[in-house]
Amino acid sequence: MQKNSGRIVILGTGGTIAGKAAQAGDNVGYTAGQLTVADLLTSVPALKDWPLQLEQVAQLDSKDMSHAVWQQLAQRVQAHLDDPEVAGVVITHGTDTLEETAWLLHRVLMPTKPVVLTAAMRPATSLQPDGPQNLLDAVTLAAQPGVQGVLAMLAGAVYDAAGVRKWHPYRIDAFSGGDDGPVARLVEGQLLPLRPWPTGMALGVDVLQGDVAHWPKVAVVTSHAGLDAELLQAQLAAWQALGLAGVVFEGTGNGTLHVAIENAAAALKAAGCEVLRTSRCQGGSVVGAPAGALPSAGELGPGKARVELLLRALKRRSA
Ligand code: ASP
């Protein structure tokens, strides 16, 4: 297979791919983010002679992903993309918030090279670790001439940042690409493109500057049966006192919201708080915009929609 001559940078952030359990058969009771990127490569002999550059950006369970790590990660990715000797960047990540990191990078970078996130559903100590193959596939994808954009390489499928979502908490094939499916597949090292590569929506990494402690506050509220209007009002009032900049409402079905939320949203908007509605459904997008409905996040799930509102608020602030 064709391969770019430049080097591939692998940025480690932790996750299950770098996780260890006390017992080899334990696929649940492990600790994520224990092995370095260099450690991970010892399980991928096929990458021994590749021109790789390794960098440990963070070492965490991605359920605990922070704005500070995102800020640093985006800056490191951009710095490596700017290096003409670098053909592509791979990021090892946890599966839990991979889609949020992917959306953040897609929105702030506009890479003409591949930026490939990869992860694993089983720790490195598992009897069935999926990390080594995913890492090999991610580097293989990142070294392909013509590939570009923020992508996720998982279980043989290549997803774009807009579509990728974790839909299963345990299965090894835990991701989907939304209604449009994967943008490509990688089979035994052979790339099978299915759709055009994503181009990115460059806000620029500069939008992520500044002390993250002062970044705008954006929250997620889930709509559900039996919603308590009193609790909702108290929660929103407390958040507004802290300077709430945006709220994502995770709606039922096609992004429909409990009437108590509909009533509260008008006041929020009047107070300058930006809102988006998404769906609790595991698949698909919020379709259409009935008259009077809050703006929809389309195919973005609640996590990505929160990133979207955060970035919009940061952009407004920097303008
Ligand atoms: N909790 C882990 C993480 O997101 C799960 C995983 O990586 O599969 O870091």
PDB file of N, CA and C in Angstrom, residues 165 277-278 284-287 296-301:
ATOM      1  N   ARG A 165     -20.084   8.471  16.906  1.00  0.00           N
ATOM      2  CA  ARG A 165     -20.694   8.457  18.229  1.00  0.00           C
ATOM      3  C   ARG A 165     -20.535   7.077  18.863  1.00  0.00           C
ATOM      4  N   ARG A 277     -31.203  22.327  20.905  1.00  0.00           N
ATOM      5  CA  ARG A 277     -31.877  21.096  21.322  1.00  0.00           C
ATOM      6  C   ARG A 277     -31.314  19.928  20.529  1.00  0.00           C
ATOM      7  N   THR A 278     -31.162  18.798  21.234  1.00  0.00           N
ATOM      8  CA  THR A 278     -30.638  17.573  20.623  1.00  0.00           C
ATOM      9  C   THR A 278     -31.606  16.448  20.964  1.00  0.00           C
ATOM     10  N   GLY A 284     -29.320   8.713  14.497  1.00  0.00           N
ATOM     11  CA  GLY A 284     -30.024   9.725  13.707  1.00  0.00           C
ATOM     12  C   GLY A 284     -29.770  11.151  14.137  1.00  0.00           C
ATOM     13  N   SER A 285     -30.465  12.076  13.458  1.00  0.00           N
ATOM     14  CA  SER A 285     -30.327  13.509  13.693  1.00  0.00           C
ATOM     15  C   SER A 285     -31.683  14.074  14.074  1.00  0.00           C
ATOM     16  N   VAL A 286     -31.685  15.256  14.672  1.00  0.00           N
ATOM     17  CA  VAL A 286     -32.943  15.989  14.878  1.00  0.00           C
ATOM     18  C   VAL A 286     -33.337  16.560  13.520  1.00  0.00           C
ATOM     19  N   VAL A 287     -34.540  16.249  13.077  1.00  0.00           N
ATOM     20  CA  VAL A 287     -34.964  16.600  11.721  1.00  0.00           C
ATOM     21  C   VAL A 287     -35.954  17.765  11.749  1.00  0.00           C
ATOM     22  N   SER A 296     -32.073  23.621  16.485  1.00  0.00           N
ATOM     23  CA  SER A 296     -31.659  22.229  16.622  1.00  0.00           C
ATOM     24  C   SER A 296     -30.164  22.075  16.358  1.00  0.00           C
ATOM     25  N   ALA A 297     -29.565  21.075  17.008  1.00  0.00           N
ATOM     26  CA  ALA A 297     -28.140  20.789  16.805  1.00  0.00           C
ATOM     27  C   ALA A 297     -27.943  19.800  15.666  1.00  0.00           C
ATOM     28  N   GLY A 298     -29.031  19.478  14.933  1.00  0.00           N
ATOM     29  CA  GLY A 298     -28.899  18.571  13.786  1.00  0.00           C
ATOM     30  C   GLY A 298     -28.368  17.224  14.196  1.00  0.00           C
ATOM     31  N   GLU A 299     -27.242  16.810  13.595  1.00  0.00           N
ATOM     32  CA  GLU A 299     -26.737  15.472  13.890  1.00  0.00           C
ATOM     33  C   GLU A 299     -25.844  15.426  15.140  1.00  0.00           C
ATOM     34  N   LEU A 300     -25.607  16.593  15.756  1.00  0.00           N
ATOM     35  CA  LEU A 300     -24.752  16.592  16.949  1.00  0.00           C
ATOM     36  C   LEU A 300     -25.518  16.070  18.159  1.00  0.00           C
ATOM     37  N   GLY A 301     -24.932  15.114  18.857  1.00  0.00           N
ATOM     38  CA  GLY A 301     -25.495  14.656  20.121  1.00  0.00           C
ATOM     39  C   GLY A 301     -25.209  15.700  21.199  1.00  0.00           C
TER      40      GLY A 301
END
